[in-house]
Tab-separated table of N, CA and C in Angstrom:
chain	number	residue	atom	x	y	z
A	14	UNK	N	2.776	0.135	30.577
A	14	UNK	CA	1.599	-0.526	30.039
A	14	UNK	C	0.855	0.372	29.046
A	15	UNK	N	0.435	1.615	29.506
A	15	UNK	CA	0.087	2.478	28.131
A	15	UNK	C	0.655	2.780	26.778
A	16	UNK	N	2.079	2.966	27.056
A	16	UNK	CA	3.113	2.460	25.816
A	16	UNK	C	2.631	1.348	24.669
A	17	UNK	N	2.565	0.453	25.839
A	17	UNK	CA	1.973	-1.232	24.983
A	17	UNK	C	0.771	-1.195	24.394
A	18	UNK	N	-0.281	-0.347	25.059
A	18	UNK	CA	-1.623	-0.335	24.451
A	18	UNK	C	-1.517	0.594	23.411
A	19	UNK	N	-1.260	1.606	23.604
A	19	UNK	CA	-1.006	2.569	22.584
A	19	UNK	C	-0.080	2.126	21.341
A	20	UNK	N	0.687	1.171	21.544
A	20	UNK	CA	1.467	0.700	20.422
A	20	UNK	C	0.556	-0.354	19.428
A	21	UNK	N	-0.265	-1.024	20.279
A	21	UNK	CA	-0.664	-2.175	19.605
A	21	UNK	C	-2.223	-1.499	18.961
A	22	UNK	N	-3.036	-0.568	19.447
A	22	UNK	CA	-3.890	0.186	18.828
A	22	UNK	C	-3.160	0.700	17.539
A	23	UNK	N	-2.332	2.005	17.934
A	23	UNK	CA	-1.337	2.361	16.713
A	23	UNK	C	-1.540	1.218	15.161
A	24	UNK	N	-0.939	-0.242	16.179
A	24	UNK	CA	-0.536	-1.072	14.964
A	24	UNK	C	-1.773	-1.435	14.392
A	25	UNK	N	-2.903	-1.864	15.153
A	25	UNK	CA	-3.772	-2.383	14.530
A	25	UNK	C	-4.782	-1.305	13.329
A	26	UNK	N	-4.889	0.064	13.607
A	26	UNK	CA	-5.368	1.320	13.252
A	26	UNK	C	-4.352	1.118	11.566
A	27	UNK	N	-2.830	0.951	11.536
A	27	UNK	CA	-2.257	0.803	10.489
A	27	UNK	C	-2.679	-0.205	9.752
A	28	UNK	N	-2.412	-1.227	10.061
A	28	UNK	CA	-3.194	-2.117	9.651
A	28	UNK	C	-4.368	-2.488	8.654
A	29	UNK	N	-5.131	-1.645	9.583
A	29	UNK	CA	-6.663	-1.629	9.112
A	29	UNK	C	-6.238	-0.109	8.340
A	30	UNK	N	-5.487	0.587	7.779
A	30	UNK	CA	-5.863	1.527	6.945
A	30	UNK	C	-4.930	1.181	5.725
A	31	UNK	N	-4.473	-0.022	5.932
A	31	UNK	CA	-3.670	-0.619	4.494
A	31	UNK	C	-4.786	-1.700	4.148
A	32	UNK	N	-5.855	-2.484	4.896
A	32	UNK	CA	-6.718	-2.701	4.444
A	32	UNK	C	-8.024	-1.911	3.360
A	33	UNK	N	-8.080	-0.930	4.065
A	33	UNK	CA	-9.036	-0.238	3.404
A	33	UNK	C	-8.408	0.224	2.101
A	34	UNK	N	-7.341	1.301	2.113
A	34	UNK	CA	-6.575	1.331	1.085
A	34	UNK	C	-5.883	0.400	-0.046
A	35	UNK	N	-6.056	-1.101	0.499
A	35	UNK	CA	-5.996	-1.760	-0.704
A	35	UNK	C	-6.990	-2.235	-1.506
A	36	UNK	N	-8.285	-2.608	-0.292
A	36	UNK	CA	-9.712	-2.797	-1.298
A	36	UNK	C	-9.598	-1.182	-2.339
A	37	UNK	N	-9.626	-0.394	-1.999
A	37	UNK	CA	-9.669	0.671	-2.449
A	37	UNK	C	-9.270	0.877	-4.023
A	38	UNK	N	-7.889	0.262	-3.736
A	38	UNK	CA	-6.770	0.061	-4.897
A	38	UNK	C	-7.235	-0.978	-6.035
A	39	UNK	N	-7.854	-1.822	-5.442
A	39	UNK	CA	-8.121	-3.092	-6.671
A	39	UNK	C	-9.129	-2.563	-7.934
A	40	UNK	N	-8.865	-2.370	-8.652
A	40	UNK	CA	-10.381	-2.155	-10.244
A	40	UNK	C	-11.602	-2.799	-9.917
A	41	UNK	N	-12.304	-2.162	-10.417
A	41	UNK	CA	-13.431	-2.569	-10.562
A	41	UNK	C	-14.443	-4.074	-10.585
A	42	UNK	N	-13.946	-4.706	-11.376
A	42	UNK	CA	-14.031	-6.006	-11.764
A	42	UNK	C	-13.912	-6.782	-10.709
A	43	UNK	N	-12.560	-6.754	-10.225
A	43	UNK	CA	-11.992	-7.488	-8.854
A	43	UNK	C	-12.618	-7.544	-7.643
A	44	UNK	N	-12.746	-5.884	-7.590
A	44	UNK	CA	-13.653	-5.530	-6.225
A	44	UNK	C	-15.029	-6.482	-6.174
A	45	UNK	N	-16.005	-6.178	-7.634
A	45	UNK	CA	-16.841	-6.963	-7.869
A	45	UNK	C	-17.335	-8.053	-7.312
A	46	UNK	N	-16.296	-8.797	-8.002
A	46	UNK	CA	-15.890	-10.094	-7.959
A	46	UNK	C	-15.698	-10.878	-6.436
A	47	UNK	N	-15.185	-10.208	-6.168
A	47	UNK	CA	-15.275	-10.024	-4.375
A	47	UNK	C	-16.245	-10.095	-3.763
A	48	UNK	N	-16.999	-8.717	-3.746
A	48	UNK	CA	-18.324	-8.976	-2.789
A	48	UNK	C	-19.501	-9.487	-3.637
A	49	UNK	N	-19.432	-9.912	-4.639
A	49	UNK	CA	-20.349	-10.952	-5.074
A	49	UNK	C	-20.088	-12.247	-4.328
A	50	UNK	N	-18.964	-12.281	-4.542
A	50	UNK	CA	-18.731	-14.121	-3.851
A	50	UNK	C	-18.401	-13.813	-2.598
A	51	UNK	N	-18.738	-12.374	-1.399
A	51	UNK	CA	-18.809	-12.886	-0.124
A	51	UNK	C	-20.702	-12.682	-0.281
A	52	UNK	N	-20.986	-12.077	-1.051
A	52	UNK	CA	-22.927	-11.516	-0.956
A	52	UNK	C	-23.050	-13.628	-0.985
A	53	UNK	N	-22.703	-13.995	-1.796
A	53	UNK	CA	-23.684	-15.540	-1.970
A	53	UNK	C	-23.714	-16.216	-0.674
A	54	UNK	N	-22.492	-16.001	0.300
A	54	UNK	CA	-22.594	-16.100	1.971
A	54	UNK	C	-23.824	-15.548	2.674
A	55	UNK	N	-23.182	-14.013	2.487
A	55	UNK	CA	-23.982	-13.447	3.695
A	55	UNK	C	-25.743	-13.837	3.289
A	56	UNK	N	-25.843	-14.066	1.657
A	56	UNK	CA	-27.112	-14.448	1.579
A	56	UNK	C	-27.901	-15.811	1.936
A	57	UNK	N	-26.844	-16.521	2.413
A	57	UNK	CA	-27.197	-17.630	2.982
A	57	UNK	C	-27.889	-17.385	4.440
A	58	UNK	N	-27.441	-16.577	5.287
A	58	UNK	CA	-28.052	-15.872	6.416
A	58	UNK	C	-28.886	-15.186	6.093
A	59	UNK	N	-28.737	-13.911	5.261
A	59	UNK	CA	-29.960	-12.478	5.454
A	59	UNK	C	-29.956	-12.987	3.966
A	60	UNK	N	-31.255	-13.852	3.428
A	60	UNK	CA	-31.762	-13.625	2.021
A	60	UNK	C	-32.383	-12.522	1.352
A	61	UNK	N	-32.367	-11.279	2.603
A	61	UNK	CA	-32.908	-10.312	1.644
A	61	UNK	C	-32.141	-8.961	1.150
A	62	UNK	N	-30.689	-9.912	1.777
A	62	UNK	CA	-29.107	-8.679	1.521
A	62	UNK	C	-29.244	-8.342	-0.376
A	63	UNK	N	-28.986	-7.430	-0.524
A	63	UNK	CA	-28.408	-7.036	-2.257
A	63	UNK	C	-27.151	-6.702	-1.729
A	64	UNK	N	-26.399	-6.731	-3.580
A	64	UNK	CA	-25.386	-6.076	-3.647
A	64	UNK	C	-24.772	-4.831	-3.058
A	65	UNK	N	-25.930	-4.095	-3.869
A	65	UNK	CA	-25.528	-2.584	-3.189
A	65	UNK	C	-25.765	-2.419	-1.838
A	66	UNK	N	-26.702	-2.889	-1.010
A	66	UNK	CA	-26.901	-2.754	0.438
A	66	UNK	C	-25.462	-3.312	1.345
A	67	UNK	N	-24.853	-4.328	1.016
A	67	UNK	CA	-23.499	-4.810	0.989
A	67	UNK	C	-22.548	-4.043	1.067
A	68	UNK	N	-22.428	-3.524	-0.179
A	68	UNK	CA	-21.093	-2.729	-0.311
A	68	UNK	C	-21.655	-1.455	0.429
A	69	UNK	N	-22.722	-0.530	0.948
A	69	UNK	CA	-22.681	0.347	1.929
A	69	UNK	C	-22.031	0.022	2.904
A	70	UNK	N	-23.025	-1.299	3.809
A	70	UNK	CA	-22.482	-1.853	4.678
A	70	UNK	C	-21.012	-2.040	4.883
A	71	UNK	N	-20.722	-2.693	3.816
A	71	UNK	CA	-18.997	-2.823	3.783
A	71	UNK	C	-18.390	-1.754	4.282
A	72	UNK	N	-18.507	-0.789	3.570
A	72	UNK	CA	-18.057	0.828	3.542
A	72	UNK	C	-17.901	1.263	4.913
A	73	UNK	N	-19.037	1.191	5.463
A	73	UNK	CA	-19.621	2.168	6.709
A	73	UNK	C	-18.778	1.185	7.883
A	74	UNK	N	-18.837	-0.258	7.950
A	74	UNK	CA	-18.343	-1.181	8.729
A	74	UNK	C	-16.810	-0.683	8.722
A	75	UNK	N	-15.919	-0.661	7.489
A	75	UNK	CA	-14.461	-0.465	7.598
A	75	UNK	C	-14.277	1.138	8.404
A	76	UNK	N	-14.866	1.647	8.114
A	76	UNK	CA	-14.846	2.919	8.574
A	76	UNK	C	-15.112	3.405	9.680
A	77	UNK	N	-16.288	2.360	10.248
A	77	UNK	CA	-16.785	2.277	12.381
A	77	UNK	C	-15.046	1.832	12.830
A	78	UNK	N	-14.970	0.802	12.244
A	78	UNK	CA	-13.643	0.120	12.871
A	78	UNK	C	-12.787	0.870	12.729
A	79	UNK	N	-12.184	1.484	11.467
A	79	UNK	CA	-11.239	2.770	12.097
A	79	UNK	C	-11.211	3.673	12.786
A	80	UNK	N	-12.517	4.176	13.144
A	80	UNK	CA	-12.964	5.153	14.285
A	80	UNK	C	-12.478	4.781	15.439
A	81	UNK	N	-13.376	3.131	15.629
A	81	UNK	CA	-13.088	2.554	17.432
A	81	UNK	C	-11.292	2.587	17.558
A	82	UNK	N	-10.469	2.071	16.296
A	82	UNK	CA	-9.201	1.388	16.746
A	82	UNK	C	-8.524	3.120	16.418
A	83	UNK	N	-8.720	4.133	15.860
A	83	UNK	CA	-7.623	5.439	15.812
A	83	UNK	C	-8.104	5.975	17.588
A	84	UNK	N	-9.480	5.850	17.573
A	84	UNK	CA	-9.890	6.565	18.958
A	84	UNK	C	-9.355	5.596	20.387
A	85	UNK	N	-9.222	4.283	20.292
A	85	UNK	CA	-8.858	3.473	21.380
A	85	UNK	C	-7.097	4.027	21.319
A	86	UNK	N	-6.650	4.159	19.871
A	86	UNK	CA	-5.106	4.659	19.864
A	86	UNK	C	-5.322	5.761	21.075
A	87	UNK	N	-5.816	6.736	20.702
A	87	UNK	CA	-5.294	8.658	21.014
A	87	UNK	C	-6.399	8.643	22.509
A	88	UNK	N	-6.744	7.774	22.747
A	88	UNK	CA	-7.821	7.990	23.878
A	88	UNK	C	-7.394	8.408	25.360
A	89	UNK	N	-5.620	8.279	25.633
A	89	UNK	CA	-4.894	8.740	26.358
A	89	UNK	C	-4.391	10.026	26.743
A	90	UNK	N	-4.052	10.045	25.382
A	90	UNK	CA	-3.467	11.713	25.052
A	90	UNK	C	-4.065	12.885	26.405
A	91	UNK	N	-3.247	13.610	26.560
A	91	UNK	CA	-3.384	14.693	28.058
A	91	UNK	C	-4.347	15.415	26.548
A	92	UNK	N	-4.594	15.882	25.564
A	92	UNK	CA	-5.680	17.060	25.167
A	92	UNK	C	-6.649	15.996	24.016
A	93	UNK	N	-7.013	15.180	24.581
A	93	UNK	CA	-7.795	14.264	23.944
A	93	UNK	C	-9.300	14.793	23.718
A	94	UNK	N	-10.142	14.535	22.293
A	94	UNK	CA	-10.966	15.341	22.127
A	94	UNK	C	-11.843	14.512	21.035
A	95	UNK	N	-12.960	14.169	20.873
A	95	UNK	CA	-13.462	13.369	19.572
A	95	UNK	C	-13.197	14.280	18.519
A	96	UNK	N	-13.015	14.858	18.380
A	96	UNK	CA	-12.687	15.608	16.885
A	96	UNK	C	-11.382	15.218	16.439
A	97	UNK	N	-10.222	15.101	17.077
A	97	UNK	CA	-9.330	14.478	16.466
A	97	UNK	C	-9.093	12.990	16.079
A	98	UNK	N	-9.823	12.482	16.363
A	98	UNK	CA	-10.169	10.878	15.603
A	98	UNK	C	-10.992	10.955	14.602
A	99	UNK	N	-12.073	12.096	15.006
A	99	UNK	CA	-13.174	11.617	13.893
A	99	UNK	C	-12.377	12.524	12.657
A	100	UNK	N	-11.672	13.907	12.743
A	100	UNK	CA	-10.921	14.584	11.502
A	100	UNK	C	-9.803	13.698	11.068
A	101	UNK	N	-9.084	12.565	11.441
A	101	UNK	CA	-7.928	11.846	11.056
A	101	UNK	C	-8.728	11.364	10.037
A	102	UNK	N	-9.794	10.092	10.763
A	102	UNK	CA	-10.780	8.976	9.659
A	102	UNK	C	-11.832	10.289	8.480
A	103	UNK	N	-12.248	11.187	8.983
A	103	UNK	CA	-12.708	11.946	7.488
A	103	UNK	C	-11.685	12.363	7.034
A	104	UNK	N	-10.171	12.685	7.250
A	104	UNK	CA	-9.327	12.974	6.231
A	104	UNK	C	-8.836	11.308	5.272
A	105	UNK	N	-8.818	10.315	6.043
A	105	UNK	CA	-9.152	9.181	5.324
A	105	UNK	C	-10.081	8.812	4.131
A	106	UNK	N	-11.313	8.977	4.971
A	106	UNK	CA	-12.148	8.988	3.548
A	106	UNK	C	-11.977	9.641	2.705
A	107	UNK	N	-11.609	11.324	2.663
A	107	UNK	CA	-11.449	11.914	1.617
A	107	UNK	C	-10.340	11.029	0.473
A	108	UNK	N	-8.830	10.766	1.286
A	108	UNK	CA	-8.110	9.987	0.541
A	108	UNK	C	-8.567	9.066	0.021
A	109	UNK	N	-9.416	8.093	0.594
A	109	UNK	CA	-9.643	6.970	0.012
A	109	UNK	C	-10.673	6.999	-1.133
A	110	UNK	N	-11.918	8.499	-1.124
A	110	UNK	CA	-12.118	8.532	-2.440
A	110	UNK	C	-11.673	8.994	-3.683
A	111	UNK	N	-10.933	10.124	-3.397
A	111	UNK	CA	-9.981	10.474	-4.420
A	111	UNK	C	-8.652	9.567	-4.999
A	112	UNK	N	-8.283	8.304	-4.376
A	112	UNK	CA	-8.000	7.539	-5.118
A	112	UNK	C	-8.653	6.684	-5.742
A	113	UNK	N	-9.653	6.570	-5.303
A	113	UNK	CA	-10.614	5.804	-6.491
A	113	UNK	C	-11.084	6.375	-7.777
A	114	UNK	N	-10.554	7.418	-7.484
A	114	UNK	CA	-11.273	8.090	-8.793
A	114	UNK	C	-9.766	7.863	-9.917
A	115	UNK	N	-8.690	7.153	-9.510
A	115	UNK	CA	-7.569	6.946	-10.370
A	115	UNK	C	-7.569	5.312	-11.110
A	116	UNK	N	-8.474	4.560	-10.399
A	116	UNK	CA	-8.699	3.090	-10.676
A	116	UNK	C	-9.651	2.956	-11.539
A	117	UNK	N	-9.729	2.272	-12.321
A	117	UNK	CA	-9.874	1.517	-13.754
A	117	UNK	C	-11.369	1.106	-13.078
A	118	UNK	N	-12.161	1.216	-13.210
A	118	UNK	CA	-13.708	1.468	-12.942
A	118	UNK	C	-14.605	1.818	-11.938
A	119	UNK	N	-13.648	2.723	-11.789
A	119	UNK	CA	-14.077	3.029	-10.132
A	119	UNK	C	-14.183	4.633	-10.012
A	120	UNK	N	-15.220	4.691	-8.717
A	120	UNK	CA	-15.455	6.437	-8.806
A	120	UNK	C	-15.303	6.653	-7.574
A	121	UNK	N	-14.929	8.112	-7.348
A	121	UNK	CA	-15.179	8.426	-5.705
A	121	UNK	C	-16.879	8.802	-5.398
């Protein structure tokens, strides 16, 4: 049974870091384009959301969730320790801003 949990954390942790890495990947424009037309939603609920408050949110949200799903992965492990989840997801972010800094309007 730990096998199974550990596999399906694993998968979902992958998952979610080909998510992040592909918002990541898209230009500028696109990205845009994106959370403008999910902002006209969420502003239907919280009318006092902006753009930029959004895309933090966005940010910080993809990034809780890789925490919970790498740490629910390794949470077994015989030398289990929060530092090795939280150094996997900050070696993430680092990747994920330094490829932005290769996309067509985009910065880290």
């Amino acid at each position: 049974m730990k096998k199974r949990r550990f596999r399906i954390w694993l998968l979902l942790s992958c998952l979610w870091l080909v998510l992040i890495f592909g918002h990541s990947s898209m230009p500028a424009a696109a990205s845009n384009a994106e959370s403008l037309g999910f902002l006209a939603v969420v502003q239907t609920i919280f009318p006092w959301m902006t753009h930029h408050l959004l895309r933090k949110l966005g940010h910080f949200t993809e990034f809780a969730v890789l925490g919970v799903f790498v740490t629910a992965t390794f949470r077994n492990a015989k030398n289990f320790t929060l530092f090795k989840p939280l150094g996997l997801c900050l070696f993430t972010a680092v990747c994920d801003e330094t490829l932005q800094l290769f996309i067509a309007g985009r910065s880290g």
